[in-house]
């Protein structure tokens, strides 16, 4: 008889193509993933995944098993959500996913206050470089900076983030004030690939300073803040974080960078579960209370998260 856990491990490996990535997603050791795959293949008497230079790829039998396993997984998750939605207790675990800086600078204090009011509830705050799936129960709630369009998700705007252009005083003393009209020649840029920044801010900075060169590329907003404070170059940063950094000075470019909206996301099957709804309400209220710090300019945002100008 097949072990569903073996199928779960097989699916993680088939989706990621990597033992290390599957182990991270499942929060186990790589050896455990390999052992579970071997157990499943032994039970079925067939090879399911081939190890190639491009990672683990399904065999023909593996593709067939994957389709069936994903169907079982979807049914199990639906059952779990339906049953979980009947839990009326304000107790248990709620998983919240968001960007690293949102987790450390916005949600961590919020979670601490929530636990004081509801000691039987536990929040797992997951800062992940990838967008965790609410449908697959990788998380219960997401705080995102891009709007989710999937039909099974409930999405609500709870705030906005303003950005600014920053540099350290020592850097400006060394390199001089940016000449925006000339494209900022002789200057260095700190650009970001992930976390709280999106393509709009990266494009804005590239258009503002086409003659500057990129000195640092990072997927961490916090790393960009600290690098700019240490004199690494010009950086487009979230004002709620950068305005509090003593080693930074906010500059005045010809036009302000675009902002983003903050979206609170939950799967529609879970929105009425009391413990999840309590966390949703708490996060929404907390972010709204921070409105002035998060969006000092008070700019109205459109539904797609871009600033109205």
PDB file of C-alpha atoms in Angstrom:
ATOM      1  CA  UNK A   1       0.000   0.000   0.000  1.00  0.00           C
ATOM      2  CA  UNK A   2       1.387   3.409  -1.017  1.00  0.00           C
ATOM      3  CA  UNK A   3       2.449   5.866   1.676  1.00  0.00           C
ATOM      4  CA  UNK A   4       0.952   9.332   0.984  1.00  0.00           C
ATOM      5  CA  UNK A   5       3.995  10.896   2.653  1.00  0.00           C
ATOM      6  CA  UNK A   6       6.220   9.282  -0.005  1.00  0.00           C
ATOM      7  CA  UNK A   7       4.042  10.835  -2.705  1.00  0.00           C
ATOM      8  CA  UNK A   8       4.321  14.232  -1.015  1.00  0.00           C
ATOM      9  CA  UNK A   9       8.111  14.021  -1.043  1.00  0.00           C
ATOM     10  CA  UNK A  10       8.073  12.859  -4.672  1.00  0.00           C
ATOM     11  CA  UNK A  11       5.926  15.855  -5.674  1.00  0.00           C
ATOM     12  CA  UNK A  12       8.248  18.323  -3.958  1.00  0.00           C
ATOM     13  CA  UNK A  13      11.262  16.872  -5.752  1.00  0.00           C
ATOM     14  CA  UNK A  14       9.467  16.697  -9.119  1.00  0.00           C
ATOM     15  CA  UNK A  15       8.413  20.350  -8.804  1.00  0.00           C
ATOM     16  CA  UNK A  16      11.742  21.782  -7.689  1.00  0.00           C
ATOM     17  CA  UNK A  17      14.094  19.399  -9.496  1.00  0.00           C
ATOM     18  CA  UNK A  18      16.538  19.640  -6.612  1.00  0.00           C
ATOM     19  CA  UNK A  19      17.068  17.672  -3.405  1.00  0.00           C
ATOM     20  CA  UNK A  20      18.139  20.808  -1.547  1.00  0.00           C
ATOM     21  CA  UNK A  21      15.156  22.875  -2.721  1.00  0.00           C
ATOM     22  CA  UNK A  22      12.690  20.078  -1.940  1.00  0.00           C
ATOM     23  CA  UNK A  23      14.266  19.643   1.500  1.00  0.00           C
ATOM     24  CA  UNK A  24      13.887  23.381   2.203  1.00  0.00           C
ATOM     25  CA  UNK A  25      10.234  23.348   1.170  1.00  0.00           C
ATOM     26  CA  UNK A  26       9.506  20.281   3.287  1.00  0.00           C
ATOM     27  CA  UNK A  27      11.788  21.379   6.148  1.00  0.00           C
ATOM     28  CA  UNK A  28      13.669  18.116   6.289  1.00  0.00           C
ATOM     29  CA  UNK A  29      17.182  16.897   5.496  1.00  0.00           C
ATOM     30  CA  UNK A  30      18.157  16.167   1.888  1.00  0.00           C
ATOM     31  CA  UNK A  31      18.799  12.553   2.827  1.00  0.00           C
ATOM     32  CA  UNK A  32      15.177  12.222   3.955  1.00  0.00           C
ATOM     33  CA  UNK A  33      13.927  13.369   0.539  1.00  0.00           C
ATOM     34  CA  UNK A  34      16.194  10.865  -1.212  1.00  0.00           C
ATOM     35  CA  UNK A  35      15.131   8.066   1.116  1.00  0.00           C
ATOM     36  CA  UNK A  36      11.426   8.770   0.575  1.00  0.00           C
ATOM     37  CA  UNK A  37      11.867   8.778  -3.197  1.00  0.00           C
ATOM     38  CA  UNK A  38      13.670   5.437  -3.037  1.00  0.00           C
ATOM     39  CA  UNK A  39      10.878   4.035  -0.863  1.00  0.00           C
ATOM     40  CA  UNK A  40       8.198   5.103  -3.358  1.00  0.00           C
ATOM     41  CA  UNK A  41      10.111   3.751  -6.350  1.00  0.00           C
ATOM     42  CA  UNK A  42      10.641   0.444  -4.532  1.00  0.00           C
ATOM     43  CA  UNK A  43       6.911   0.203  -3.719  1.00  0.00           C
ATOM     44  CA  UNK A  44       5.944   0.799  -7.353  1.00  0.00           C
ATOM     45  CA  UNK A  45       8.841  -1.145  -8.856  1.00  0.00           C
ATOM     46  CA  UNK A  46       9.656   1.604 -11.354  1.00  0.00           C
ATOM     47  CA  UNK A  47      11.976   4.622 -11.613  1.00  0.00           C
ATOM     48  CA  UNK A  48      10.066   7.883 -11.298  1.00  0.00           C
ATOM     49  CA  UNK A  49      12.791  10.542 -11.543  1.00  0.00           C
ATOM     50  CA  UNK A  50      16.048  10.647 -13.467  1.00  0.00           C
ATOM     51  CA  UNK A  51      18.942  12.683 -12.105  1.00  0.00           C
ATOM     52  CA  UNK A  52      20.322  14.897 -14.915  1.00  0.00           C
ATOM     53  CA  UNK A  53      22.688  17.906 -15.115  1.00  0.00           C
ATOM     54  CA  UNK A  54      19.531  20.058 -15.106  1.00  0.00           C
ATOM     55  CA  UNK A  55      18.184  18.428 -11.956  1.00  0.00           C
ATOM     56  CA  UNK A  56      15.672  15.645 -11.294  1.00  0.00           C
ATOM     57  CA  UNK A  57      13.315  15.106 -14.251  1.00  0.00           C
ATOM     58  CA  UNK A  58      10.272  12.776 -14.291  1.00  0.00           C
ATOM     59  CA  UNK A  59      10.310   9.606 -16.368  1.00  0.00           C
ATOM     60  CA  UNK A  60       7.191   8.647 -18.329  1.00  0.00           C
ATOM     61  CA  UNK A  61       6.015   6.658 -15.302  1.00  0.00           C
ATOM     62  CA  UNK A  62       6.944   9.608 -13.097  1.00  0.00           C
ATOM     63  CA  UNK A  63       4.759  11.973 -15.141  1.00  0.00           C
ATOM     64  CA  UNK A  64       1.799   9.621 -14.759  1.00  0.00           C
ATOM     65  CA  UNK A  65       2.338   9.302 -11.012  1.00  0.00           C
ATOM     66  CA  UNK A  66       2.729  13.080 -10.713  1.00  0.00           C
ATOM     67  CA  UNK A  67      -0.661  13.741 -12.347  1.00  0.00           C
ATOM     68  CA  UNK A  68      -2.397  11.274 -10.049  1.00  0.00           C
ATOM     69  CA  UNK A  69      -0.524  12.486  -6.961  1.00  0.00           C
ATOM     70  CA  UNK A  70      -1.439  16.127  -7.660  1.00  0.00           C
ATOM     71  CA  UNK A  71      -5.090  15.106  -7.931  1.00  0.00           C
ATOM     72  CA  UNK A  72      -4.887  13.358  -4.557  1.00  0.00           C
ATOM     73  CA  UNK A  73      -3.073  16.349  -3.098  1.00  0.00           C
ATOM     74  CA  UNK A  74      -5.761  18.771  -4.292  1.00  0.00           C
ATOM     75  CA  UNK A  75      -8.523  16.627  -2.785  1.00  0.00           C
ATOM     76  CA  UNK A  76      -6.672  16.289   0.511  1.00  0.00           C
ATOM     77  CA  UNK A  77      -6.107  20.053   0.711  1.00  0.00           C
ATOM     78  CA  UNK A  78      -9.763  20.764  -0.038  1.00  0.00           C
ATOM     79  CA  UNK A  79     -10.804  18.368   2.725  1.00  0.00           C
ATOM     80  CA  UNK A  80      -8.311  19.967   5.119  1.00  0.00           C
ATOM     81  CA  UNK A  81      -9.580  23.485   4.373  1.00  0.00           C
ATOM     82  CA  UNK A  82     -13.242  22.463   4.720  1.00  0.00           C
ATOM     83  CA  UNK A  83     -12.692  20.688   8.022  1.00  0.00           C
ATOM     84  CA  UNK A  84     -10.328  23.370   9.323  1.00  0.00           C
ATOM     85  CA  UNK A  85     -12.906  26.046   8.579  1.00  0.00           C
ATOM     86  CA  UNK A  86     -15.231  24.515  11.167  1.00  0.00           C
ATOM     87  CA  UNK A  87     -12.733  25.050  13.970  1.00  0.00           C
ATOM     88  CA  UNK A  88     -14.251  27.803  16.117  1.00  0.00           C
ATOM     89  CA  UNK A  89     -11.422  28.039  18.641  1.00  0.00           C
ATOM     90  CA  UNK A  90      -9.071  31.032  18.841  1.00  0.00           C
ATOM     91  CA  UNK A  91      -6.161  28.635  19.201  1.00  0.00           C
ATOM     92  CA  UNK A  92      -3.622  26.907  17.028  1.00  0.00           C
ATOM     93  CA  UNK A  93      -1.159  27.786  14.294  1.00  0.00           C
ATOM     94  CA  UNK A  94      -1.564  30.446  11.594  1.00  0.00           C
ATOM     95  CA  UNK A  95       1.169  30.718   8.942  1.00  0.00           C
ATOM     96  CA  UNK A  96       1.808  34.196   7.499  1.00  0.00           C
ATOM     97  CA  UNK A  97       4.130  34.757   4.540  1.00  0.00           C
ATOM     98  CA  UNK A  98       5.625  38.041   3.325  1.00  0.00           C
ATOM     99  CA  UNK A  99       8.835  39.699   2.150  1.00  0.00           C
ATOM    100  CA  UNK A 100      11.817  39.794   4.526  1.00  0.00           C
ATOM    101  CA  UNK A 101      11.642  43.509   5.323  1.00  0.00           C
ATOM    102  CA  UNK A 102       7.859  43.447   5.773  1.00  0.00           C
ATOM    103  CA  UNK A 103       8.341  40.587   8.250  1.00  0.00           C
ATOM    104  CA  UNK A 104      11.078  42.267  10.298  1.00  0.00           C
ATOM    105  CA  UNK A 105       9.989  45.893  10.155  1.00  0.00           C
ATOM    106  CA  UNK A 106       6.167  45.722  10.052  1.00  0.00           C
ATOM    107  CA  UNK A 107       4.708  42.372  11.068  1.00  0.00           C
ATOM    108  CA  UNK A 108       7.021  41.205  13.870  1.00  0.00           C
ATOM    109  CA  UNK A 109       5.746  43.858  16.357  1.00  0.00           C
ATOM    110  CA  UNK A 110       2.187  43.123  15.224  1.00  0.00           C
ATOM    111  CA  UNK A 111       2.567  39.399  15.925  1.00  0.00           C
ATOM    112  CA  UNK A 112       3.986  40.064  19.390  1.00  0.00           C
ATOM    113  CA  UNK A 113       0.938  42.159  20.312  1.00  0.00           C
ATOM    114  CA  UNK A 114      -1.423  39.517  18.924  1.00  0.00           C
ATOM    115  CA  UNK A 115       0.070  36.794  21.090  1.00  0.00           C
ATOM    116  CA  UNK A 116      -0.424  38.948  24.192  1.00  0.00           C
ATOM    117  CA  UNK A 117      -4.169  39.092  23.443  1.00  0.00           C
ATOM    118  CA  UNK A 118      -4.522  35.468  22.310  1.00  0.00           C
ATOM    119  CA  UNK A 119      -1.925  33.336  24.124  1.00  0.00           C
ATOM    120  CA  UNK A 120      -3.276  30.047  22.712  1.00  0.00           C
ATOM    121  CA  UNK A 121      -2.605  31.152  19.153  1.00  0.00           C
ATOM    122  CA  UNK A 122       0.790  30.862  17.474  1.00  0.00           C
ATOM    123  CA  UNK A 123       1.820  32.735  14.331  1.00  0.00           C
ATOM    124  CA  UNK A 124       4.531  31.355  12.093  1.00  0.00           C
ATOM    125  CA  UNK A 125       6.017  34.322  10.206  1.00  0.00           C
ATOM    126  CA  UNK A 126       7.640  33.091   6.982  1.00  0.00           C
ATOM    127  CA  UNK A 127       9.834  35.489   5.008  1.00  0.00           C
ATOM    128  CA  UNK A 128      10.337  33.672   1.730  1.00  0.00           C
ATOM    129  CA  UNK A 129      12.040  34.730  -1.519  1.00  0.00           C
ATOM    130  CA  UNK A 130       9.295  32.912  -3.421  1.00  0.00           C
ATOM    131  CA  UNK A 131       5.544  33.399  -3.315  1.00  0.00           C
ATOM    132  CA  UNK A 132       4.180  30.608  -1.127  1.00  0.00           C
ATOM    133  CA  UNK A 133       0.931  28.976  -2.231  1.00  0.00           C
ATOM    134  CA  UNK A 134      -2.156  29.540  -0.086  1.00  0.00           C
ATOM    135  CA  UNK A 135      -4.064  26.921  -2.085  1.00  0.00           C
ATOM    136  CA  UNK A 136      -1.386  24.321  -1.287  1.00  0.00           C
ATOM    137  CA  UNK A 137      -1.465  25.284   2.425  1.00  0.00           C
ATOM    138  CA  UNK A 138       2.158  26.460   2.385  1.00  0.00           C
ATOM    139  CA  UNK A 139       0.764  29.466   4.265  1.00  0.00           C
ATOM    140  CA  UNK A 140      -2.642  30.622   5.544  1.00  0.00           C
ATOM    141  CA  UNK A 141      -2.215  34.369   4.978  1.00  0.00           C
ATOM    142  CA  UNK A 142       0.022  36.396   2.675  1.00  0.00           C
ATOM    143  CA  UNK A 143       1.022  40.063   2.840  1.00  0.00           C
ATOM    144  CA  UNK A 144       2.090  40.896  -0.701  1.00  0.00           C
ATOM    145  CA  UNK A 145       3.223  43.923  -2.671  1.00  0.00           C
ATOM    146  CA  UNK A 146       1.758  42.726  -5.955  1.00  0.00           C
ATOM    147  CA  UNK A 147      -1.899  41.938  -6.430  1.00  0.00           C
ATOM    148  CA  UNK A 148      -2.818  38.247  -6.693  1.00  0.00           C
ATOM    149  CA  UNK A 149      -5.267  37.469  -9.499  1.00  0.00           C
ATOM    150  CA  UNK A 150      -6.069  33.816  -8.722  1.00  0.00           C
ATOM    151  CA  UNK A 151      -9.833  33.291  -8.484  1.00  0.00           C
ATOM    152  CA  UNK A 152      -9.703  31.277  -5.242  1.00  0.00           C
ATOM    153  CA  UNK A 153      -8.007  34.060  -3.265  1.00  0.00           C
ATOM    154  CA  UNK A 154      -9.590  36.955  -1.365  1.00  0.00           C
ATOM    155  CA  UNK A 155      -7.410  40.055  -1.828  1.00  0.00           C
ATOM    156  CA  UNK A 156      -7.762  43.312   0.112  1.00  0.00           C
ATOM    157  CA  UNK A 157      -5.641  46.452  -0.055  1.00  0.00           C
ATOM    158  CA  UNK A 158      -4.582  47.547   3.437  1.00  0.00           C
ATOM    159  CA  UNK A 159      -1.993  50.238   2.758  1.00  0.00           C
ATOM    160  CA  UNK A 160       0.690  51.732   0.532  1.00  0.00           C
ATOM    161  CA  UNK A 161       4.466  52.086   0.533  1.00  0.00           C
ATOM    162  CA  UNK A 162       6.291  55.204  -0.631  1.00  0.00           C
ATOM    163  CA  UNK A 163       9.857  55.062  -1.926  1.00  0.00           C
ATOM    164  CA  UNK A 164      12.656  57.611  -2.054  1.00  0.00           C
ATOM    165  CA  UNK A 165      16.169  58.029  -3.447  1.00  0.00           C
ATOM    166  CA  UNK A 166      18.886  57.792  -0.774  1.00  0.00           C
ATOM    167  CA  UNK A 167      22.627  57.988  -0.334  1.00  0.00           C
ATOM    168  CA  UNK A 168      25.085  58.291   2.553  1.00  0.00           C
ATOM    169  CA  UNK A 169      26.598  61.726   3.338  1.00  0.00           C
ATOM    170  CA  UNK A 170      30.150  60.357   2.995  1.00  0.00           C
ATOM    171  CA  UNK A 171      29.296  58.950  -0.439  1.00  0.00           C
ATOM    172  CA  UNK A 172      27.897  62.309  -1.571  1.00  0.00           C
ATOM    173  CA  UNK A 173      30.979  64.113  -0.258  1.00  0.00           C
ATOM    174  CA  UNK A 174      33.129  61.744  -2.301  1.00  0.00           C
ATOM    175  CA  UNK A 175      31.080  61.516  -5.506  1.00  0.00           C
ATOM    176  CA  UNK A 176      29.240  64.842  -5.422  1.00  0.00           C
ATOM    177  CA  UNK A 177      25.558  65.574  -5.819  1.00  0.00           C
ATOM    178  CA  UNK A 178      23.904  63.594  -8.629  1.00  0.00           C
ATOM    179  CA  UNK A 179      23.486  65.483 -11.907  1.00  0.00           C
ATOM    180  CA  UNK A 180      20.080  64.138 -12.891  1.00  0.00           C
ATOM    181  CA  UNK A 181      19.921  66.072 -16.154  1.00  0.00           C
ATOM    182  CA  UNK A 182      23.158  64.439 -17.317  1.00  0.00           C
ATOM    183  CA  UNK A 183      22.092  60.937 -16.180  1.00  0.00           C
ATOM    184  CA  UNK A 184      24.175  60.835 -12.951  1.00  0.00           C
ATOM    185  CA  UNK A 185      27.608  60.145 -14.501  1.00  0.00           C
ATOM    186  CA  UNK A 186      30.270  58.924 -12.073  1.00  0.00           C
ATOM    187  CA  UNK A 187      27.726  57.560  -9.599  1.00  0.00           C
ATOM    188  CA  UNK A 188      27.143  54.031  -8.301  1.00  0.00           C
ATOM    189  CA  UNK A 189      23.774  52.317  -7.961  1.00  0.00           C
ATOM    190  CA  UNK A 190      22.481  49.763  -5.475  1.00  0.00           C
ATOM    191  CA  UNK A 191      19.650  47.855  -7.137  1.00  0.00           C
ATOM    192  CA  UNK A 192      17.313  45.123  -5.950  1.00  0.00           C
ATOM    193  CA  UNK A 193      15.848  42.008  -7.510  1.00  0.00           C
ATOM    194  CA  UNK A 194      13.268  40.952  -4.904  1.00  0.00           C
ATOM    195  CA  UNK A 195      11.944  41.650  -1.408  1.00  0.00           C
ATOM    196  CA  UNK A 196       9.810  44.798  -1.229  1.00  0.00           C
ATOM    197  CA  UNK A 197      10.957  46.345  -4.504  1.00  0.00           C
ATOM    198  CA  UNK A 198       9.388  45.580  -7.866  1.00  0.00           C
ATOM    199  CA  UNK A 199      10.303  46.297 -11.481  1.00  0.00           C
ATOM    200  CA  UNK A 200       8.742  49.782 -11.391  1.00  0.00           C
ATOM    201  CA  UNK A 201      11.304  51.126  -8.901  1.00  0.00           C
ATOM    202  CA  UNK A 202      14.216  49.418 -10.677  1.00  0.00           C
ATOM    203  CA  UNK A 203      13.124  50.895 -14.018  1.00  0.00           C
ATOM    204  CA  UNK A 204      12.679  54.329 -12.453  1.00  0.00           C
ATOM    205  CA  UNK A 205      16.226  54.281 -11.067  1.00  0.00           C
ATOM    206  CA  UNK A 206      17.658  53.062 -14.382  1.00  0.00           C
ATOM    207  CA  UNK A 207      15.871  55.875 -16.248  1.00  0.00           C
ATOM    208  CA  UNK A 208      16.987  58.445 -13.670  1.00  0.00           C
ATOM    209  CA  UNK A 209      20.669  57.447 -13.758  1.00  0.00           C
ATOM    210  CA  UNK A 210      21.463  55.824 -17.141  1.00  0.00           C
ATOM    211  CA  UNK A 211      25.119  56.910 -16.933  1.00  0.00           C
ATOM    212  CA  UNK A 212      25.680  55.495 -13.450  1.00  0.00           C
ATOM    213  CA  UNK A 213      26.953  51.949 -12.992  1.00  0.00           C
ATOM    214  CA  UNK A 214      25.501  49.215 -10.785  1.00  0.00           C
ATOM    215  CA  UNK A 215      27.837  48.527  -7.866  1.00  0.00           C
ATOM    216  CA  UNK A 216      25.598  46.122  -5.926  1.00  0.00           C
ATOM    217  CA  UNK A 217      22.687  43.923  -6.925  1.00  0.00           C
ATOM    218  CA  UNK A 218      20.838  42.266  -4.040  1.00  0.00           C
ATOM    219  CA  UNK A 219      17.549  40.470  -3.358  1.00  0.00           C
ATOM    220  CA  UNK A 220      17.438  41.928   0.173  1.00  0.00           C
ATOM    221  CA  UNK A 221      16.005  45.361   0.873  1.00  0.00           C
ATOM    222  CA  UNK A 222      17.737  45.440   4.257  1.00  0.00           C
ATOM    223  CA  UNK A 223      21.093  44.762   2.586  1.00  0.00           C
ATOM    224  CA  UNK A 224      20.436  47.656   0.188  1.00  0.00           C
ATOM    225  CA  UNK A 225      19.638  49.997   3.109  1.00  0.00           C
ATOM    226  CA  UNK A 226      22.826  49.130   4.989  1.00  0.00           C
ATOM    227  CA  UNK A 227      24.995  49.207   1.866  1.00  0.00           C
ATOM    228  CA  UNK A 228      23.730  52.683   0.985  1.00  0.00           C
ATOM    229  CA  UNK A 229      24.287  53.882   4.571  1.00  0.00           C
ATOM    230  CA  UNK A 230      27.893  52.671   4.338  1.00  0.00           C
ATOM    231  CA  UNK A 231      28.545  54.733   1.212  1.00  0.00           C
ATOM    232  CA  UNK A 232      27.877  52.089  -1.446  1.00  0.00           C
ATOM    233  CA  UNK A 233      25.885  54.306  -3.790  1.00  0.00           C
ATOM    234  CA  UNK A 234      22.442  55.622  -4.691  1.00  0.00           C
ATOM    235  CA  UNK A 235      19.492  53.387  -3.769  1.00  0.00           C
ATOM    236  CA  UNK A 236      15.725  53.504  -4.223  1.00  0.00           C
ATOM    237  CA  UNK A 237      14.418  52.457  -0.807  1.00  0.00           C
ATOM    238  CA  UNK A 238      11.142  52.227   1.088  1.00  0.00           C
ATOM    239  CA  UNK A 239      10.742  55.408   3.107  1.00  0.00           C
ATOM    240  CA  UNK A 240       9.348  53.672   6.192  1.00  0.00           C
ATOM    241  CA  UNK A 241      12.721  51.952   6.595  1.00  0.00           C
ATOM    242  CA  UNK A 242      15.250  54.335   5.062  1.00  0.00           C
ATOM    243  CA  UNK A 243      13.940  57.489   6.797  1.00  0.00           C
ATOM    244  CA  UNK A 244      14.892  55.887  10.132  1.00  0.00           C
ATOM    245  CA  UNK A 245      18.469  55.070   9.093  1.00  0.00           C
ATOM    246  CA  UNK A 246      20.820  57.711  10.515  1.00  0.00           C
ATOM    247  CA  UNK A 247      23.472  57.109   7.853  1.00  0.00           C
ATOM    248  CA  UNK A 248      21.181  58.020   4.952  1.00  0.00           C
ATOM    249  CA  UNK A 249      20.057  61.244   3.334  1.00  0.00           C
ATOM    250  CA  UNK A 250      16.951  61.399   1.172  1.00  0.00           C
ATOM    251  CA  UNK A 251      17.599  63.184  -2.119  1.00  0.00           C
ATOM    252  CA  UNK A 252      15.220  65.195  -4.292  1.00  0.00           C
ATOM    253  CA  UNK A 253      15.170  63.798  -7.832  1.00  0.00           C
ATOM    254  CA  UNK A 254      13.095  65.484 -10.581  1.00  0.00           C
ATOM    255  CA  UNK A 255      10.215  63.055 -10.008  1.00  0.00           C
ATOM    256  CA  UNK A 256       9.502  60.727  -7.065  1.00  0.00           C
ATOM    257  CA  UNK A 257       9.789  56.968  -7.516  1.00  0.00           C
ATOM    258  CA  UNK A 258       6.546  54.993  -7.925  1.00  0.00           C
ATOM    259  CA  UNK A 259       5.007  53.409  -4.847  1.00  0.00           C
ATOM    260  CA  UNK A 260       3.354  50.050  -4.275  1.00  0.00           C
ATOM    261  CA  UNK A 261       0.185  48.865  -2.589  1.00  0.00           C
ATOM    262  CA  UNK A 262       0.137  46.416   0.327  1.00  0.00           C
ATOM    263  CA  UNK A 263      -2.275  43.517  -0.188  1.00  0.00           C
ATOM    264  CA  UNK A 264      -3.658  41.139   2.424  1.00  0.00           C
ATOM    265  CA  UNK A 265      -4.430  37.744   0.870  1.00  0.00           C
ATOM    266  CA  UNK A 266      -6.273  34.659   2.152  1.00  0.00           C
ATOM    267  CA  UNK A 267      -7.781  31.587   0.486  1.00  0.00           C
ATOM    268  CA  UNK A 268     -11.555  31.917   0.239  1.00  0.00           C
ATOM    269  CA  UNK A 269     -12.056  28.558   2.014  1.00  0.00           C
ATOM    270  CA  UNK A 270     -10.163  29.826   5.075  1.00  0.00           C
ATOM    271  CA  UNK A 271     -11.398  33.396   5.407  1.00  0.00           C
ATOM    272  CA  UNK A 272     -14.043  32.553   8.034  1.00  0.00           C
ATOM    273  CA  UNK A 273     -11.845  30.305  10.213  1.00  0.00           C
ATOM    274  CA  UNK A 274     -11.818  32.241  13.523  1.00  0.00           C
ATOM    275  CA  UNK A 275      -8.077  32.087  14.234  1.00  0.00           C
ATOM    276  CA  UNK A 276      -7.214  33.060  10.644  1.00  0.00           C
ATOM    277  CA  UNK A 277      -9.808  35.839  10.603  1.00  0.00           C
ATOM    278  CA  UNK A 278      -8.411  37.161  13.905  1.00  0.00           C
ATOM    279  CA  UNK A 279      -4.917  37.383  12.412  1.00  0.00           C
ATOM    280  CA  UNK A 280      -6.271  39.019   9.239  1.00  0.00           C
ATOM    281  CA  UNK A 281      -8.087  41.667  11.283  1.00  0.00           C
ATOM    282  CA  UNK A 282      -5.046  42.275  13.473  1.00  0.00           C
ATOM    283  CA  UNK A 283      -2.636  42.669  10.546  1.00  0.00           C
ATOM    284  CA  UNK A 284      -5.034  44.921   8.644  1.00  0.00           C
ATOM    285  CA  UNK A 285      -5.501  47.223  11.631  1.00  0.00           C
ATOM    286  CA  UNK A 286      -1.782  47.297  12.404  1.00  0.00           C
ATOM    287  CA  UNK A 287      -0.815  48.282   8.845  1.00  0.00           C
ATOM    288  CA  UNK A 288      -3.533  50.950   8.699  1.00  0.00           C
ATOM    289  CA  UNK A 289      -2.216  52.430  11.962  1.00  0.00           C
ATOM    290  CA  UNK A 290       1.201  52.742  10.294  1.00  0.00           C
ATOM    291  CA  UNK A 291      -0.218  54.554   7.249  1.00  0.00           C
ATOM    292  CA  UNK A 292       1.648  57.826   7.837  1.00  0.00           C
ATOM    293  CA  UNK A 293       5.006  56.100   8.285  1.00  0.00           C
ATOM    294  CA  UNK A 294       4.523  53.746   5.339  1.00  0.00           C
ATOM    295  CA  UNK A 295       3.258  56.403   2.964  1.00  0.00           C
ATOM    296  CA  UNK A 296       4.459  59.820   4.205  1.00  0.00           C
ATOM    297  CA  UNK A 297       3.370  61.558   1.021  1.00  0.00           C
ATOM    298  CA  UNK A 298      -0.187  60.275   1.440  1.00  0.00           C
ATOM    299  CA  UNK A 299      -0.392  59.404  -2.251  1.00  0.00           C
ATOM    300  CA  UNK A 300      -3.541  57.601  -3.357  1.00  0.00           C
ATOM    301  CA  UNK A 301      -2.876  54.253  -5.028  1.00  0.00           C
ATOM    302  CA  UNK A 302      -4.733  52.627  -7.871  1.00  0.00           C
ATOM    303  CA  UNK A 303      -5.943  49.022  -7.776  1.00  0.00           C
ATOM    304  CA  UNK A 304      -2.825  47.708  -9.515  1.00  0.00           C
ATOM    305  CA  UNK A 305      -0.532  49.108  -6.831  1.00  0.00           C
ATOM    306  CA  UNK A 306       1.038  51.850  -8.960  1.00  0.00           C
ATOM    307  CA  UNK A 307       0.922  55.468  -7.852  1.00  0.00           C
ATOM    308  CA  UNK A 308      -1.606  57.845  -9.401  1.00  0.00           C
ATOM    309  CA  UNK A 309       0.231  60.889 -10.661  1.00  0.00           C
TER     310      UNK A 309
END
